[in-house]
């Protein structure tokens, strides 16, 4: 039975006649809990009876847990998660750089939407970073609810509005700038050469994510899909995005002391559906076979030396090819660098993945197959009821082959890379 007791105030080391009331109540484990600061005995007893009623109903939240600092619980929440390594890195950087400097010592129960929204509006980083920070805080507070530290997450479902205007770089306003016509892809591939250019060409016609392309192993390249069809067997070459080691990852990890070190290696792809077999059209099968015949490395699109590409190094390589480059005069020990005119300024590997999906729509690939080949979930009941067929696959391969051959004719080329 909850009860209340007086707590006398102390001034200059001496007890005064002023007092408040402290509630004492039975916790779920049978021990006595206390909560001070009530102005009257009635309010203290009422609060205690409410806690004991919640104990009986199974909805009790320990006030001591709700007072836990956000930074302490955030560390517990991060330790309980098992996302991909780069996600851990991004969350850690958001916490250390933006969130914890403001909220580390704030009790969980004192975090309100009013305060969070005001804080978000004062941030000077990119708006996308601000929204990521607020979203991460909301996920952590939802974890606090699940861990019985809070009754409710006051950030859940709230929409961040009223952010101040930010100065942004040049934005892509032309719809066509998000995808590359086949002629552009072929020109870019020729400029980058038979290895790096083949990566660009494969991304546009197969729809790789960058980490999938950089992590592709020769053992997963040009396998064979075989399906019964029309009284016989349908076969086609495939590139496999392996479910266990289908993506190259580069990110920072942190030890218990907060010391940062870099991880570079293979890990599972982005989602379970990302693990897939991608059907390869005839022209790319020929190019890949020719490439692998004399290629000494296990990584199909390895960097010079046979290792994985550093992200920044690959970005520079692509930017020079797509945006153009200035000439550099030759010096002792360094050859002259010839200038390149721009082909498609601003084009990124993500744009090339968009390009693949655009090609699929252009040649009429059935949605259920287009989603599968891109590693996406086909939404709705149709994703359960519809299935891919060999005829669908052959239509897609024929369509991609036709796009490639038409681009060659338009450019007046016989091959992408001249012998």
Coordinates of N, CA and C in Angstrom, one line a residue, residues 30-167:
X30 N 9.0 -6.3 -5.3 CA 8.7 -6.3 -3.9 C 9.4 -5.3 -3.1
X31 N 10.4 -4.6 -3.7 CA 11.1 -3.5 -2.9 C 10.3 -2.2 -2.9
X32 N 10.7 -1.3 -2.0 CA 10.0 -0.1 -1.9 C 10.7 1.0 -2.9
X33 N 9.9 1.6 -3.7 CA 10.4 2.7 -4.5 C 9.9 4.0 -3.9
X34 N 10.6 5.1 -4.3 CA 10.3 6.4 -3.8 C 10.3 7.4 -4.9
X35 N 9.5 8.5 -4.7 CA 9.5 9.6 -5.6 C 9.2 10.8 -4.8
X36 N 10.2 11.8 -4.7 CA 10.0 13.0 -3.9 C 9.4 14.1 -4.7
X37 N 9.2 15.2 -3.9 CA 8.9 16.5 -4.6 C 7.4 16.8 -4.7
X38 N 6.5 16.1 -4.0 CA 5.1 16.4 -4.1 C 4.7 17.5 -3.1
X39 N 3.8 18.4 -3.5 CA 3.5 19.5 -2.6 C 2.5 19.1 -1.5
X40 N 1.7 18.0 -1.7 CA 0.8 17.6 -0.7 C 0.8 16.1 -0.5
X41 N 0.3 15.7 0.6 CA 0.3 14.3 1.0 C -0.7 13.5 0.0
X42 N -1.8 14.1 -0.3 CA -2.8 13.5 -1.2 C -2.2 13.2 -2.5
X43 N -1.5 14.2 -3.1 CA -0.9 14.0 -4.4 C 0.2 12.9 -4.4
X44 N 0.9 12.8 -3.3 CA 2.0 11.8 -3.2 C 1.3 10.4 -3.1
X45 N 0.3 10.3 -2.3 CA -0.3 9.0 -2.2 C -1.1 8.6 -3.5
X46 N -1.7 9.5 -4.1 CA -2.4 9.2 -5.4 C -1.4 8.7 -6.4
X47 N -0.2 9.4 -6.5 CA 0.8 9.0 -7.5 C 1.3 7.6 -7.2
X48 N 1.5 7.3 -5.9 CA 2.0 6.0 -5.5 C 0.9 4.9 -5.8
X49 N -0.4 5.2 -5.6 CA -1.4 4.2 -5.9 C -1.5 3.9 -7.4
X50 N -1.2 5.0 -8.2 CA -1.2 4.8 -9.7 C -0.1 3.9 -10.1
X51 N 1.1 4.0 -9.5 CA 2.2 3.1 -9.8 C 1.9 1.7 -9.4
X52 N 1.3 1.5 -8.3 CA 1.0 0.1 -7.9 C -0.1 -0.5 -8.7
X53 N -1.0 0.4 -9.2 CA -2.0 -0.1 -10.2 C -1.4 -0.5 -11.5
X54 N -0.4 0.2 -11.9 CA 0.3 -0.1 -13.1 C 1.1 -1.4 -12.9
X55 N 1.7 -1.6 -11.8 CA 2.4 -2.9 -11.5 C 1.4 -4.0 -11.6
X56 N 0.2 -3.9 -11.0 CA -0.8 -5.0 -11.1 C -1.2 -5.2 -12.6
X57 N -1.3 -4.2 -13.4 CA -1.7 -4.3 -14.8 C -0.6 -4.7 -15.7
X58 N 0.6 -4.7 -15.2 CA 1.8 -5.0 -16.1 C 2.3 -3.9 -16.9
X59 N 1.9 -2.7 -16.6 CA 2.3 -1.5 -17.5 C 3.2 -0.6 -16.7
X60 N 3.8 -1.0 -15.6 CA 4.6 -0.2 -14.8 C 5.9 0.2 -15.5
X61 N 6.3 1.5 -15.4 CA 7.6 1.9 -15.9 C 8.4 2.5 -14.7
X62 N 9.5 2.0 -14.5 CA 10.3 2.4 -13.3 C 10.8 3.8 -13.5
X63 N 10.4 4.8 -12.7 CA 10.8 6.2 -12.8 C 12.4 6.3 -12.8
X64 N 13.1 5.5 -12.1 CA 14.5 5.6 -12.2 C 15.1 5.3 -13.6
X65 N 14.5 4.4 -14.3 CA 14.9 4.1 -15.7 C 14.5 5.2 -16.6
X66 N 13.4 5.8 -16.4 CA 13.0 6.9 -17.2 C 13.9 8.2 -17.0
X67 N 14.6 8.2 -15.9 CA 15.6 9.3 -15.6 C 16.9 9.0 -16.2
X68 N 17.1 7.8 -16.8 CA 18.4 7.5 -17.3 C 18.8 8.5 -18.4
X69 N 20.1 9.0 -18.4 CA 20.5 9.9 -19.5 C 20.4 9.3 -20.8
X70 N 20.0 10.2 -21.8 CA 19.9 9.7 -23.2 C 21.2 9.1 -23.7
X71 N 22.3 9.7 -23.4 CA 23.6 9.1 -23.8 C 23.9 7.7 -23.3
X72 N 23.5 7.5 -22.1 CA 23.7 6.1 -21.5 C 22.9 5.1 -22.3
X73 N 21.6 5.4 -22.5 CA 20.7 4.5 -23.1 C 21.1 4.3 -24.6
X74 N 21.5 5.4 -25.2 CA 21.9 5.3 -26.7 C 23.0 4.3 -26.8
X75 N 23.9 4.3 -25.9 CA 25.0 3.3 -26.0 C 24.5 1.9 -25.8
X76 N 23.6 1.7 -24.9 CA 23.0 0.4 -24.8 C 22.2 0.0 -26.0
X77 N 21.5 0.9 -26.6 CA 20.7 0.6 -27.8 C 21.6 0.3 -29.0
X78 N 22.7 1.0 -29.2 CA 23.6 0.8 -30.3 C 24.2 -0.6 -30.1
X79 N 24.5 -1.0 -28.9 CA 25.1 -2.3 -28.6 C 24.2 -3.5 -29.0
X80 N 22.9 -3.2 -28.9 CA 21.9 -4.2 -29.1 C 21.5 -4.4 -30.6
X81 N 22.0 -3.5 -31.4 CA 21.6 -3.5 -32.8 C 22.6 -4.4 -33.6
X82 N 22.1 -4.9 -34.8 CA 23.0 -5.7 -35.6 C 22.8 -5.3 -37.1
X83 N 22.9 -4.0 -37.4 CA 22.8 -3.6 -38.8 C 24.2 -3.8 -39.6
X84 N 24.2 -3.5 -40.9 CA 25.4 -3.6 -41.6 C 26.4 -2.5 -41.1
X85 N 27.7 -2.8 -41.3 CA 28.7 -2.0 -40.7 C 28.7 -0.6 -41.1
X86 N 28.3 -0.2 -42.3 CA 28.3 1.2 -42.7 C 27.2 1.9 -42.0
X87 N 26.1 1.2 -41.7 CA 25.0 1.8 -41.0 C 25.4 2.1 -39.5
X88 N 26.2 1.2 -38.9 CA 26.7 1.5 -37.6 C 27.6 2.7 -37.6
X89 N 28.5 2.8 -38.6 CA 29.3 4.0 -38.7 C 28.5 5.3 -38.9
X90 N 27.5 5.3 -39.7 CA 26.7 6.5 -39.9 C 26.0 6.9 -38.6
X91 N 25.4 5.9 -37.9 CA 24.7 6.2 -36.7 C 25.7 6.7 -35.6
X92 N 26.9 6.1 -35.5 CA 27.9 6.6 -34.6 C 28.3 8.0 -34.8
X93 N 28.5 8.3 -36.1 CA 28.9 9.7 -36.4 C 27.8 10.7 -36.2
X94 N 26.5 10.3 -36.5 CA 25.4 11.2 -36.1 C 25.3 11.5 -34.6
X95 N 25.5 10.4 -33.9 CA 25.4 10.6 -32.4 C 26.6 11.4 -31.9
X96 N 27.8 11.1 -32.2 CA 29.0 11.8 -31.7 C 29.1 13.2 -32.1
X97 N 28.7 13.4 -33.4 CA 29.0 14.8 -33.9 C 27.8 15.7 -33.7
X98 N 26.6 15.2 -33.7 CA 25.4 16.1 -33.6 C 24.5 15.9 -32.4
X99 N 24.2 14.7 -32.1 CA 23.1 14.4 -31.1 C 23.6 14.5 -29.7
X100 N 24.7 13.8 -29.3 CA 25.1 13.7 -27.9 C 25.6 15.0 -27.4
X101 N 26.3 15.9 -28.2 CA 26.7 17.2 -27.6 C 25.5 17.9 -27.0
X102 N 24.3 17.7 -27.5 CA 23.1 18.4 -27.0 C 22.3 17.6 -26.0
X103 N 22.2 16.3 -26.2 CA 21.3 15.5 -25.5 C 21.9 14.4 -24.6
X104 N 23.2 14.3 -24.5 CA 23.8 13.2 -23.8 C 23.4 13.1 -22.3
X105 N 23.3 14.2 -21.6 CA 22.9 14.1 -20.2 C 21.5 14.4 -19.9
X106 N 20.6 14.5 -20.9 CA 19.2 14.8 -20.7 C 18.5 13.5 -20.4
X107 N 17.7 13.4 -19.3 CA 17.0 12.2 -18.9 C 16.0 11.9 -20.1
X108 N 15.8 10.6 -20.3 CA 14.9 10.2 -21.3 C 13.5 10.8 -21.3
X109 N 13.0 10.9 -20.1 CA 11.6 11.3 -19.9 C 11.5 12.8 -20.1
X110 N 12.6 13.6 -20.2 CA 12.6 15.0 -20.4 C 12.7 15.4 -21.8
X111 N 12.9 14.5 -22.7 CA 13.0 14.8 -24.1 C 11.6 15.0 -24.7
X112 N 11.3 16.2 -25.2 CA 10.0 16.5 -25.8 C 10.2 16.9 -27.3
X113 N 9.1 16.8 -28.0 CA 9.2 17.2 -29.4 C 9.5 18.7 -29.6
X114 N 8.9 19.5 -28.7 CA 9.1 21.0 -28.7 C 10.6 21.3 -28.7
X115 N 11.3 20.7 -27.8 CA 12.8 20.9 -27.6 C 13.6 20.4 -28.8
X116 N 13.2 19.2 -29.2 CA 13.9 18.5 -30.3 C 13.8 19.3 -31.6
X117 N 12.5 19.8 -31.9 CA 12.3 20.6 -33.1 C 13.1 21.9 -33.0
X118 N 13.1 22.5 -31.9 CA 13.8 23.8 -31.8 C 15.3 23.6 -32.0
X119 N 15.8 22.5 -31.4 CA 17.2 22.1 -31.6 C 17.5 21.9 -33.1
X120 N 16.6 21.1 -33.8 CA 16.8 20.8 -35.2 C 16.9 22.0 -36.0
X121 N 16.0 23.0 -35.7 CA 16.0 24.2 -36.5 C 17.3 25.1 -36.3
X122 N 18.0 24.8 -35.2 CA 19.2 25.6 -35.0 C 20.5 24.9 -35.6
X123 N 20.3 23.7 -36.1 CA 21.5 23.0 -36.7 C 21.9 23.6 -38.0
X124 N 23.2 23.6 -38.3 CA 23.7 24.3 -39.5 C 24.2 23.3 -40.5
X125 N 24.0 22.0 -40.3 CA 24.4 21.0 -41.2 C 23.4 20.8 -42.3
X126 N 23.6 19.9 -43.3 CA 22.6 19.7 -44.3 C 21.3 19.2 -43.8
X127 N 20.2 19.6 -44.4 CA 18.9 19.2 -43.9 C 18.7 17.7 -43.9
X128 N 19.3 17.0 -44.8 CA 19.2 15.5 -44.8 C 19.9 15.0 -43.5
X129 N 21.0 15.6 -43.1 CA 21.7 15.2 -41.9 C 20.8 15.5 -40.6
X130 N 20.2 16.7 -40.6 CA 19.3 17.0 -39.5 C 18.1 16.0 -39.4
X131 N 17.5 15.7 -40.5 CA 16.4 14.7 -40.5 C 16.9 13.4 -40.0
X132 N 18.1 12.9 -40.5 CA 18.6 11.7 -40.0 C 18.8 11.7 -38.5
X133 N 19.3 12.8 -38.0 CA 19.5 12.8 -36.5 C 18.2 12.7 -35.7
X134 N 17.2 13.4 -36.2 CA 15.9 13.4 -35.5 C 15.3 12.0 -35.6
X135 N 15.5 11.4 -36.8 CA 14.9 10.0 -37.0 C 15.7 9.0 -36.1
X136 N 17.0 9.2 -36.0 CA 17.7 8.3 -35.1 C 17.4 8.4 -33.7
X137 N 17.2 9.7 -33.2 CA 16.7 9.9 -31.9 C 15.4 9.2 -31.6
X138 N 14.5 9.3 -32.6 CA 13.1 8.7 -32.4 C 13.3 7.2 -32.3
X139 N 14.1 6.6 -33.1 CA 14.3 5.2 -33.1 C 14.9 4.7 -31.7
X140 N 15.8 5.5 -31.2 CA 16.4 5.2 -29.9 C 15.3 5.3 -28.8
X141 N 14.5 6.3 -28.9 CA 13.4 6.5 -27.9 C 12.3 5.4 -28.0
X142 N 12.1 4.9 -29.2 CA 11.2 3.8 -29.4 C 11.8 2.6 -28.7
X143 N 13.1 2.4 -28.8 CA 13.8 1.4 -28.1 C 13.7 1.5 -26.6
X144 N 13.7 2.7 -26.1 CA 13.5 3.0 -24.7 C 12.1 2.5 -24.3
X145 N 11.1 2.8 -25.1 CA 9.7 2.3 -24.8 C 9.7 0.8 -24.8
X146 N 10.3 0.1 -25.8 CA 10.3 -1.3 -25.8 C 11.1 -1.9 -24.6
X147 N 12.1 -1.2 -24.1 CA 12.9 -1.7 -23.0 C 12.2 -1.3 -21.6
X148 N 11.0 -0.8 -21.7 CA 10.3 -0.4 -20.5 C 11.0 0.7 -19.7
X149 N 11.6 1.7 -20.4 CA 12.2 2.8 -19.8 C 11.2 4.0 -19.9
X150 N 10.4 4.0 -20.9 CA 9.4 5.1 -21.2 C 8.1 4.5 -21.4
X151 N 7.1 5.3 -21.2 CA 5.7 4.9 -21.5 C 5.4 5.2 -22.9
X152 N 5.9 6.3 -23.5 CA 5.6 6.6 -24.9 C 6.8 7.4 -25.4
X153 N 7.0 7.3 -26.8 CA 8.0 8.0 -27.5 C 7.3 9.3 -28.0
X154 N 7.7 10.4 -27.5 CA 7.0 11.7 -27.9 C 7.5 12.2 -29.3
X155 N 8.5 11.5 -29.8 CA 9.0 11.9 -31.2 C 8.3 11.1 -32.3
X156 N 7.7 10.0 -31.9 CA 7.2 9.1 -32.9 C 6.2 9.7 -33.8
X157 N 6.4 9.6 -35.1 CA 5.4 10.0 -36.1 C 5.3 11.5 -36.3
X158 N 6.2 12.3 -35.6 CA 6.2 13.7 -35.8 C 7.0 14.1 -37.0
X159 N 6.5 15.1 -37.7 CA 7.2 15.6 -39.0 C 7.9 16.9 -38.8
X160 N 9.2 16.8 -39.1 CA 10.1 18.0 -39.0 C 9.8 19.0 -40.1
X161 N 9.4 20.2 -39.7 CA 9.1 21.3 -40.6 C 9.8 22.6 -40.2
X162 N 9.8 23.5 -41.1 CA 10.2 24.9 -40.8 C 11.7 25.0 -40.7
X163 N 12.5 24.1 -41.4 CA 13.9 24.2 -41.3 C 14.3 25.5 -42.1
X164 N 15.3 26.2 -41.7 CA 15.8 27.4 -42.4 C 16.3 27.0 -43.8
X165 N 16.3 28.0 -44.7 CA 16.7 27.7 -46.1 C 18.2 27.4 -46.0
X166 N 18.7 26.5 -46.9 CA 20.1 26.2 -46.9 C 20.6 26.4 -48.3
X167 N 21.9 26.7 -48.3 CA 22.6 26.9 -49.6 C 23.0 25.6 -50.1

